[in-house]
Short mmCIF file of C-alpha atoms and ligand atoms in Angstrom, two decimals:
data_model
loop_
_atom_site.label_atom_id
_atom_site.label_comp_id
_atom_site.label_asym_id
_atom_site.label_seq_id
_atom_site.Cartn_x
_atom_site.Cartn_y
_atom_site.Cartn_z
CA UNK A 136 -10.20 48.40 -41.29
CA UNK A 137 -11.43 51.84 -42.32
CA UNK A 138 -14.64 52.03 -44.35
CA UNK A 139 -15.43 55.24 -46.20
CA UNK A 140 -19.11 55.23 -47.10
CA UNK A 141 -21.06 57.89 -48.97
CA UNK A 142 -24.60 58.09 -47.62
CA UNK A 143 -27.40 59.51 -49.75
CA UNK A 144 -30.64 59.20 -47.76
CA UNK A 145 -32.78 60.98 -50.37
CA UNK A 146 -36.53 61.50 -50.07
CA UNK A 147 -39.62 59.95 -48.51
CA UNK A 148 -38.82 56.87 -46.45
CA UNK A 149 -35.18 57.03 -47.65
CA UNK A 150 -33.87 58.79 -44.51
CA UNK A 151 -35.82 56.40 -42.25
CA UNK A 152 -34.47 53.18 -43.74
CA UNK A 153 -30.97 54.63 -44.11
CA UNK A 154 -31.03 55.66 -40.44
CA UNK A 155 -31.48 52.05 -39.35
CA UNK A 156 -28.78 50.81 -41.72
CA UNK A 157 -26.30 53.35 -40.37
CA UNK A 158 -27.06 52.22 -36.82
CA UNK A 159 -26.46 48.65 -37.86
CA UNK A 160 -23.14 49.55 -39.50
CA UNK A 161 -22.09 51.43 -36.37
CA UNK A 162 -22.87 48.40 -34.23
CA UNK A 163 -21.01 46.09 -36.62
CA UNK A 164 -18.05 48.47 -36.73
CA UNK A 165 -17.79 48.44 -32.96
CA UNK A 166 -18.22 44.71 -32.71
CA UNK A 167 -15.64 43.92 -35.41
CA UNK A 168 -13.18 46.76 -34.87
CA UNK A 169 -13.80 48.70 -38.10
CA UNK A 170 -13.68 52.46 -38.27
CA UNK A 171 -16.58 53.59 -40.42
CA UNK A 172 -16.77 57.12 -41.78
CA UNK A 173 -20.17 58.21 -43.07
CA UNK A 174 -20.11 61.03 -45.62
CA UNK A 175 -23.58 62.46 -46.13
CA UNK A 176 -24.87 64.39 -49.15
CA UNK A 177 -28.24 65.69 -50.32
CA UNK A 178 -29.81 63.66 -53.07
CA UNK A 179 -33.07 63.71 -55.05
CA UNK A 180 -35.91 66.12 -54.35
CA UNK A 181 -34.33 67.52 -51.22
CA UNK A 182 -31.25 68.40 -53.26
CA UNK A 183 -33.38 70.08 -55.94
CA UNK A 184 -34.96 72.22 -53.22
CA UNK A 185 -31.61 73.19 -51.72
CA UNK A 186 -29.25 73.28 -54.70
CA UNK A 187 -31.47 73.33 -57.81
CA UNK A 188 -30.35 69.89 -59.00
CA UNK A 189 -30.86 66.32 -57.84
CA UNK A 190 -27.16 65.56 -57.38
CA UNK A 191 -24.52 68.27 -57.36
CA UNK A 192 -21.11 67.68 -58.88
CA UNK A 193 -19.60 68.15 -55.42
CA UNK A 194 -21.79 65.36 -54.04
CA UNK A 195 -20.88 63.14 -56.98
CA UNK A 196 -17.16 63.74 -56.41
CA UNK A 197 -17.60 62.98 -52.71
CA UNK A 198 -19.19 59.63 -53.67
CA UNK A 199 -16.37 58.88 -56.10
CA UNK A 200 -13.88 59.32 -53.27
CA UNK A 201 -15.55 56.70 -51.06
CA UNK A 202 -15.36 52.92 -51.15
CA UNK A 203 -19.10 52.54 -51.64
CA UNK A 204 -22.34 54.50 -51.79
CA UNK A 205 -25.35 53.66 -49.66
CA UNK A 206 -28.54 55.13 -51.01
CA UNK A 207 -32.13 55.39 -49.77
CA UNK A 208 -34.74 56.44 -52.31
CA UNK A 209 -35.69 59.47 -54.39
CA UNK A 210 -38.82 61.22 -55.56
CA UNK A 211 -42.22 62.28 -54.33
CA UNK A 212 -45.37 64.10 -55.41
CA UNK A 213 -43.77 67.47 -54.70
CA UNK A 214 -41.35 66.98 -57.59
CA UNK A 215 -43.61 64.99 -59.94
CA UNK A 216 -44.67 67.79 -62.28
CA UNK A 217 -43.94 66.51 -65.81
CA UNK A 218 -43.11 70.08 -66.79
CA UNK A 219 -40.40 70.48 -64.14
CA UNK A 220 -36.90 70.97 -65.51
CA UNK A 221 -35.17 69.10 -62.68
CA UNK A 222 -36.37 65.71 -61.47
CA UNK A 223 -35.20 63.69 -58.45
CA UNK A 224 -34.67 60.63 -60.66
CA UNK A 225 -32.07 62.60 -62.67
CA UNK A 226 -29.75 62.27 -59.69
CA UNK A 227 -30.04 58.53 -59.77
CA UNK A 228 -29.33 58.37 -63.50
CA UNK A 229 -26.41 60.77 -63.11
CA UNK A 230 -24.70 58.77 -60.39
CA UNK A 231 -25.24 55.42 -62.16
CA UNK A 232 -23.89 56.75 -65.46
CA UNK A 233 -21.03 58.91 -64.13
CA UNK A 234 -19.67 56.13 -61.96
CA UNK A 235 -20.03 53.52 -64.70
CA UNK A 236 -22.31 51.29 -62.59
CA UNK A 237 -23.72 49.30 -65.46
CA UNK A 238 -24.38 46.01 -63.67
CA UNK A 239 -27.35 46.07 -61.34
CA UNK A 240 -27.74 42.87 -59.32
CA UNK A 241 -31.14 42.25 -57.80
CA UNK A 242 -31.29 38.99 -55.87
CA UNK A 243 -34.77 37.56 -55.40
CA UNK A 244 -34.87 34.94 -52.70
CA UNK A 245 -38.02 34.01 -50.85
CA UNK A 246 -37.83 33.87 -47.08
CA UNK A 247 -39.50 30.65 -45.92
CA UNK A 248 -41.23 32.45 -43.05
CA UNK A 249 -42.71 35.06 -45.38
CA UNK A 250 -44.31 32.64 -47.85
CA UNK A 251 -47.70 33.68 -46.48
CA UNK A 252 -47.03 37.37 -47.19
CA UNK A 253 -47.02 36.82 -50.97
CA UNK A 254 -50.29 36.73 -52.91
CA UNK A 255 -48.99 33.65 -54.75
CA UNK A 256 -49.56 30.09 -53.60
CA UNK A 257 -46.90 28.69 -51.28
CA UNK A 258 -46.01 25.71 -53.51
CA UNK A 259 -45.10 28.05 -56.38
CA UNK A 260 -42.70 29.98 -54.20
CA UNK A 261 -40.78 27.25 -52.50
CA UNK A 262 -37.15 27.27 -53.59
CA UNK A 263 -37.31 30.60 -55.43
CA UNK A 264 -33.75 31.92 -55.49
CA UNK A 265 -32.56 33.87 -58.52
CA UNK A 266 -30.68 37.04 -59.42
CA UNK A 267 -31.72 39.57 -62.01
CA UNK A 268 -28.77 41.24 -63.71
CA UNK A 269 -30.22 44.46 -65.03
CA UNK A 270 -28.23 46.60 -67.46
CA UNK A 271 -28.23 50.03 -65.82
CA UNK A 272 -26.53 52.66 -67.95
CA UNK A 273 -27.95 52.16 -71.43
CA UNK A 274 -31.17 51.56 -73.31
CA UNK A 275 -34.24 53.77 -73.16
CA UNK A 276 -33.07 55.50 -70.00
CA UNK A 277 -30.12 57.16 -71.73
CA UNK A 278 -30.48 56.82 -75.53
CA UNK A 279 -30.58 59.99 -77.62
CA UNK A 280 -32.69 61.55 -79.01
CA UNK A 281 -34.81 61.87 -75.92
CA UNK A 282 -37.11 64.85 -76.06
CA UNK A 283 -40.56 66.38 -76.44
CA UNK A 284 -41.40 68.89 -79.11
CA UNK A 285 -44.38 70.65 -80.62
CA UNK A 286 -45.35 70.27 -84.27
CA UNK A 287 -48.19 71.71 -86.33
CA UNK A 288 -50.06 68.47 -85.62
CA UNK A 289 -49.47 68.43 -81.88
CA UNK A 290 -46.83 67.36 -79.44
CA UNK A 291 -44.42 64.50 -80.02
CA UNK A 292 -42.10 62.66 -77.70
CA UNK A 293 -39.27 60.30 -78.39
CA UNK A 294 -37.02 57.99 -76.41
CA UNK A 295 -34.31 55.89 -77.97
CA UNK A 296 -33.49 52.28 -77.24
CA UNK A 297 -29.83 52.18 -78.19
CA UNK A 298 -27.22 49.60 -77.22
CA UNK A 299 -23.66 49.27 -78.39
CA UNK A 300 -21.92 45.97 -78.81
CA UNK A 301 -19.59 46.84 -75.94
CA UNK A 302 -22.47 47.57 -73.57
CA UNK A 303 -24.23 44.32 -74.40
CA UNK A 304 -21.07 42.26 -74.19
CA UNK A 305 -20.09 43.42 -70.73
CA UNK A 306 -23.52 42.93 -69.17
CA UNK A 307 -23.94 39.49 -70.76
CA UNK A 308 -20.54 38.62 -69.34
CA UNK A 309 -21.73 39.53 -65.84
CA UNK A 310 -24.72 37.25 -66.44
CA UNK A 311 -22.61 34.32 -67.65
CA UNK A 312 -20.02 34.70 -64.86
CA UNK A 313 -22.68 34.93 -62.16
CA UNK A 314 -24.47 31.89 -63.56
CA UNK A 315 -21.17 30.06 -63.45
CA UNK A 316 -20.82 30.98 -59.74
CA UNK A 317 -24.40 29.88 -59.02
CA UNK A 318 -26.74 27.31 -60.58
CA UNK A 319 -25.26 27.51 -64.13
CA UNK A 320 -28.51 28.53 -65.79
CA UNK A 321 -28.69 31.86 -67.59
CA UNK A 322 -31.92 33.29 -68.98
CA UNK A 323 -31.41 36.15 -71.41
CA UNK A 324 -34.53 38.29 -71.71
CA UNK A 325 -35.25 40.34 -74.81
CA UNK A 326 -37.93 41.32 -77.32
CA UNK A 327 -36.11 39.94 -80.35
CA UNK A 328 -39.34 39.40 -82.29
CA UNK A 329 -39.76 43.18 -82.52
CA UNK A 330 -36.68 45.15 -81.50
CA UNK A 331 -33.43 45.46 -83.45
CA UNK A 332 -31.48 46.10 -80.26
CA UNK A 333 -32.87 42.85 -78.88
CA UNK A 334 -31.88 40.92 -82.01
CA UNK A 335 -28.32 42.18 -81.53
CA UNK A 336 -28.52 41.20 -77.86
CA UNK A 337 -29.79 37.69 -78.61
CA UNK A 338 -27.19 37.14 -81.31
CA UNK A 339 -24.39 38.23 -79.00
CA UNK A 340 -25.62 36.02 -76.16
CA UNK A 341 -25.67 33.03 -78.53
CA UNK A 342 -22.18 33.91 -79.81
CA UNK A 343 -20.78 34.09 -76.26
CA UNK A 344 -22.38 30.87 -75.07
CA UNK A 345 -19.57 28.58 -76.37
CA UNK A 346 -17.17 30.41 -74.00
CA UNK A 347 -19.35 29.14 -71.15
CA UNK A 348 -20.00 25.48 -71.97
CA UNK A 349 -20.85 24.84 -68.31
CA UNK A 350 -23.70 27.39 -68.41
CA UNK A 351 -27.04 26.56 -69.96
CA UNK A 352 -28.31 29.58 -71.91
CA UNK A 353 -31.99 30.16 -72.62
CA UNK A 354 -33.56 33.05 -74.49
CA UNK A 355 -37.00 34.26 -73.54
CA UNK A 356 -39.15 37.14 -74.74
CA UNK A 357 -39.85 39.71 -72.05
CA UNK A 358 -43.62 39.28 -72.13
CA UNK A 359 -43.31 35.53 -71.74
CA UNK A 360 -40.78 36.08 -68.97
CA UNK A 361 -43.25 38.29 -67.09
CA UNK A 362 -45.71 35.40 -67.20
CA UNK A 363 -43.16 32.73 -66.31
CA UNK A 364 -41.99 34.71 -63.27
CA UNK A 365 -45.42 34.18 -61.76
CA UNK A 366 -46.11 30.68 -63.13
CA UNK A 367 -42.78 28.98 -62.39
CA UNK A 368 -40.47 31.37 -60.55
CA UNK A 369 -38.38 28.59 -59.01
CA UNK A 370 -37.02 27.69 -62.46
CA UNK A 371 -34.84 30.78 -62.73
CA UNK A 372 -31.22 31.06 -61.66
CA UNK A 373 -29.71 34.14 -63.33
CA UNK A 374 -31.71 36.48 -65.54
CA UNK A 375 -29.87 39.04 -67.66
CA UNK A 376 -31.74 41.83 -69.37
CA UNK A 377 -31.71 45.41 -70.62
CA UNK A 378 -32.43 48.41 -68.43
CA UNK A 379 -36.17 48.97 -68.85
CA UNK A 380 -37.13 45.29 -68.97
CA UNK A 381 -35.11 44.78 -65.78
CA UNK A 382 -36.82 47.68 -64.07
CA UNK A 383 -40.25 46.24 -64.77
CA UNK A 384 -39.43 42.59 -64.11
CA UNK A 385 -37.82 43.30 -60.74
CA UNK A 386 -40.88 45.11 -59.41
CA UNK A 387 -42.88 42.08 -60.49
CA UNK A 388 -40.35 39.70 -58.92
CA UNK A 389 -40.53 41.53 -55.60
CA UNK A 390 -44.10 40.30 -55.22
CA UNK A 391 -42.70 36.78 -54.90
CA UNK A 392 -40.93 37.71 -51.68
CA UNK A 393 -44.06 39.24 -50.22
CA UNK A 394 -42.85 42.82 -50.25
CA UNK A 395 -40.66 45.29 -52.09
CA UNK A 396 -39.43 46.14 -48.62
CA UNK A 397 -37.32 42.98 -48.63
CA UNK A 398 -35.26 43.33 -51.82
CA UNK A 399 -31.72 44.74 -51.85
CA UNK A 400 -29.61 45.67 -54.84
CA UNK A 401 -26.03 46.36 -55.83
CA UNK A 402 -24.87 48.40 -58.80
CA UNK A 403 -21.36 47.56 -59.89
CA UNK A 404 -18.94 48.33 -62.68
CA UNK A 405 -17.92 44.75 -63.31
CA UNK A 406 -18.34 41.11 -62.46
CA UNK A 407 -18.50 40.56 -58.70
CA UNK A 408 -15.64 38.22 -57.82
CA UNK A 409 -15.06 36.41 -54.62
CA UNK A 410 -11.86 37.57 -53.01
CA UNK A 411 -11.75 40.96 -54.72
CA UNK A 412 -13.60 44.18 -54.02
CA UNK A 413 -15.00 46.92 -56.21
CA UNK A 414 -16.70 50.25 -55.82
CA UNK A 415 -20.46 49.94 -55.82
CA UNK A 416 -23.74 51.64 -55.10
CA UNK A 417 -26.20 49.89 -52.84
CA UNK A 418 -29.87 50.63 -52.52
CA UNK A 419 -33.18 48.95 -51.77
CA UNK A 420 -35.21 48.35 -54.93
CA UNK A 421 -38.25 50.07 -53.44
CA UNK A 422 -38.97 53.74 -53.96
CA UNK A 423 -39.53 56.65 -51.61
CA UNK A 424 -43.08 55.52 -50.69
CA UNK A 425 -44.45 59.04 -50.07
CA UNK A 426 -47.72 57.55 -48.79
CA UNK A 427 -46.03 56.20 -45.66
CA UNK A 428 -43.08 58.60 -45.37
CA UNK A 429 -42.51 60.06 -41.93
CA UNK A 430 -44.79 57.56 -40.21
CA UNK A 431 -42.02 55.27 -38.99
CA UNK A 432 -43.59 52.17 -40.53
CA UNK A 433 -41.28 51.53 -43.51
CA UNK A 434 -39.48 48.21 -43.70
CA UNK A 435 -35.70 48.81 -43.28
CA UNK A 436 -34.74 45.23 -44.21
CA UNK A 437 -34.17 45.84 -47.94
CA UNK A 438 -31.65 48.56 -47.09
CA UNK A 439 -30.07 46.47 -44.35
CA UNK A 440 -29.70 43.59 -46.83
CA UNK A 441 -28.16 46.08 -49.28
CA UNK A 442 -25.61 46.89 -46.58
CA UNK A 443 -24.74 43.19 -46.45
CA UNK A 444 -24.14 43.25 -50.21
CA UNK A 445 -21.94 46.32 -49.75
CA UNK A 446 -19.86 44.69 -47.03
CA UNK A 447 -19.34 41.68 -49.28
CA UNK A 448 -18.71 43.25 -52.69
CA UNK A 449 -17.09 46.60 -51.86
CA UNK A 450 -15.23 45.90 -48.62
CA UNK A 451 -14.53 42.18 -48.81
CA UNK A 452 -16.13 41.65 -45.39
CA UNK A 453 -17.84 38.37 -46.14
CA UNK A 454 -18.20 37.39 -42.49
CA UNK A 455 -19.88 40.65 -41.55
CA UNK A 456 -22.18 40.28 -44.57
CA UNK A 457 -23.20 36.79 -43.52
CA UNK A 458 -23.71 37.98 -39.93
CA UNK A 459 -26.03 40.73 -41.16
CA UNK A 460 -28.04 38.38 -43.35
CA UNK A 461 -28.25 35.83 -40.55
CA UNK A 462 -29.49 38.52 -38.16
CA UNK A 463 -32.28 39.42 -40.61
CA UNK A 464 -33.26 35.74 -40.81
CA UNK A 465 -33.27 35.42 -37.03
CA UNK A 466 -35.47 38.48 -36.61
CA UNK A 467 -37.96 37.14 -39.15
CA UNK A 468 -37.90 33.72 -37.51
CA UNK A 469 -38.73 35.39 -34.20
CA UNK A 470 -41.90 36.70 -35.84
CA UNK A 471 -40.89 40.35 -36.03
CA UNK A 472 -42.65 42.12 -38.91
CA UNK A 473 -43.08 45.60 -40.29
CA UNK A 474 -46.47 46.58 -41.68
CA UNK A 475 -45.81 45.45 -45.27
CA UNK A 476 -45.16 41.84 -44.21
CA UNK A 477 -47.44 41.42 -41.21
CA UNK A 478 -49.97 38.60 -41.20
CA UNK A 479 -53.00 38.61 -38.92
CA UNK A 480 -52.05 37.90 -35.31
CA UNK A 481 -48.46 39.11 -35.67
CA UNK A 482 -47.09 42.08 -33.82
CA UNK A 483 -46.22 45.01 -36.06
CA UNK A 484 -42.90 46.75 -35.47
CA UNK A 485 -41.95 50.30 -36.37
CA UNK A 486 -38.97 51.01 -38.63
CA UNK A 487 -36.83 51.78 -35.57
CA UNK A 488 -37.94 48.72 -33.66
CA UNK A 489 -37.13 46.51 -36.63
CA UNK A 490 -33.70 48.16 -37.01
CA UNK A 491 -33.02 47.65 -33.31
CA UNK A 492 -34.14 44.02 -33.51
CA UNK A 493 -31.61 43.33 -36.28
CA UNK A 494 -28.83 45.06 -34.31
CA UNK A 495 -29.82 42.96 -31.30
CA UNK A 496 -29.70 39.76 -33.35
CA UNK A 497 -26.19 40.32 -34.71
C1 LIG B 195 -35.38 51.46 -59.78
C2 LIG B 195 -36.26 52.67 -59.83
C3 LIG B 195 -35.58 53.73 -60.68
C4 LIG B 195 -35.39 53.19 -62.08
C5 LIG B 195 -36.32 55.08 -60.72
C6 LIG B 195 -36.55 55.64 -59.34
C7 LIG B 195 -35.61 56.06 -61.59
O1 LIG B 195 -37.50 52.35 -60.32
O2 LIG B 195 -34.22 51.59 -59.32
O3 LIG B 195 -35.83 50.39 -60.17
O4 LIG B 195 -36.32 53.25 -62.90
O5 LIG B 195 -34.32 52.69 -62.36
MG1 LIG B 196 -37.80 50.27 -60.59
#
């Protein structure tokens, strides 16, 4: 089979973790007889420096022509000036919105051998296995007006939390369908005690529930959810929530697994179905980590696990996906660790060594 993959390494540790994922894909391709074509483009800060914008239209069109996009990370102190007209993150928002990737799946599953790497007590973490379905193309990230302006009484800034019925319906549907495929428990997260958009969301979730009698729907306020994620994380199965809440809750959830360096994500334009494939964008949930960029110590596993999601959802290569995930498990079982997940007495591997260990374990 031929796999056309757009590769956007981006900034900071992005190129390092992407490098290991590409090596893994090459090894898999050889092993399984797939021809993989990697199409690279500049993305994020590096693209601003070279082309004046975080993602050029040409790069976007290149991505659109591929079967999937594999992305590293964007941003860094060099491009952090709040007065700058172009920001690396704009590229991320542009690609998500232009390609209609409204459903962001962020699986949070603790690895038994990493229980000690989390600051939480072991007994709280056992059995944690849930997916956050984060709405990705609406809400505060995109609502208009969105601007800063000067008045006689000083500066003002506004962002708009806007959701249409259609946007809420389709993301809730992804939540219900995924819950149906998994443990049949859906938690819808909102702030319905304060926000109108959340009241619409909650109402729509309740209205859809009768279509999914096999799924148990719960509503929870986002602040309570933040607390519950730490108190009783094993209770969750599928969480569905709006863009900004999902952004915040998934950083929090990553602490459960011991490191952000372990969490993959997929951004899709529909419900992932077994037996059918769809275009998607795959990226680790961590950022560009400028503090460790270029040192060769970043954890490539989140990106490698994102590759597994890509093989499964965009190319229908379930066996290769399972092989990749199993290789990651085997490497962890063998005690291999990058700096972010090392416990005292364990040998620390570089990014490259970890990548090579996974390739070796396939
Ligand atoms: C994420 C990131 C992005 C977001 C940033 C880099 C724009 O935090 O994917 O969670 O806020 O969506
Ligand atoms: Mg985030």
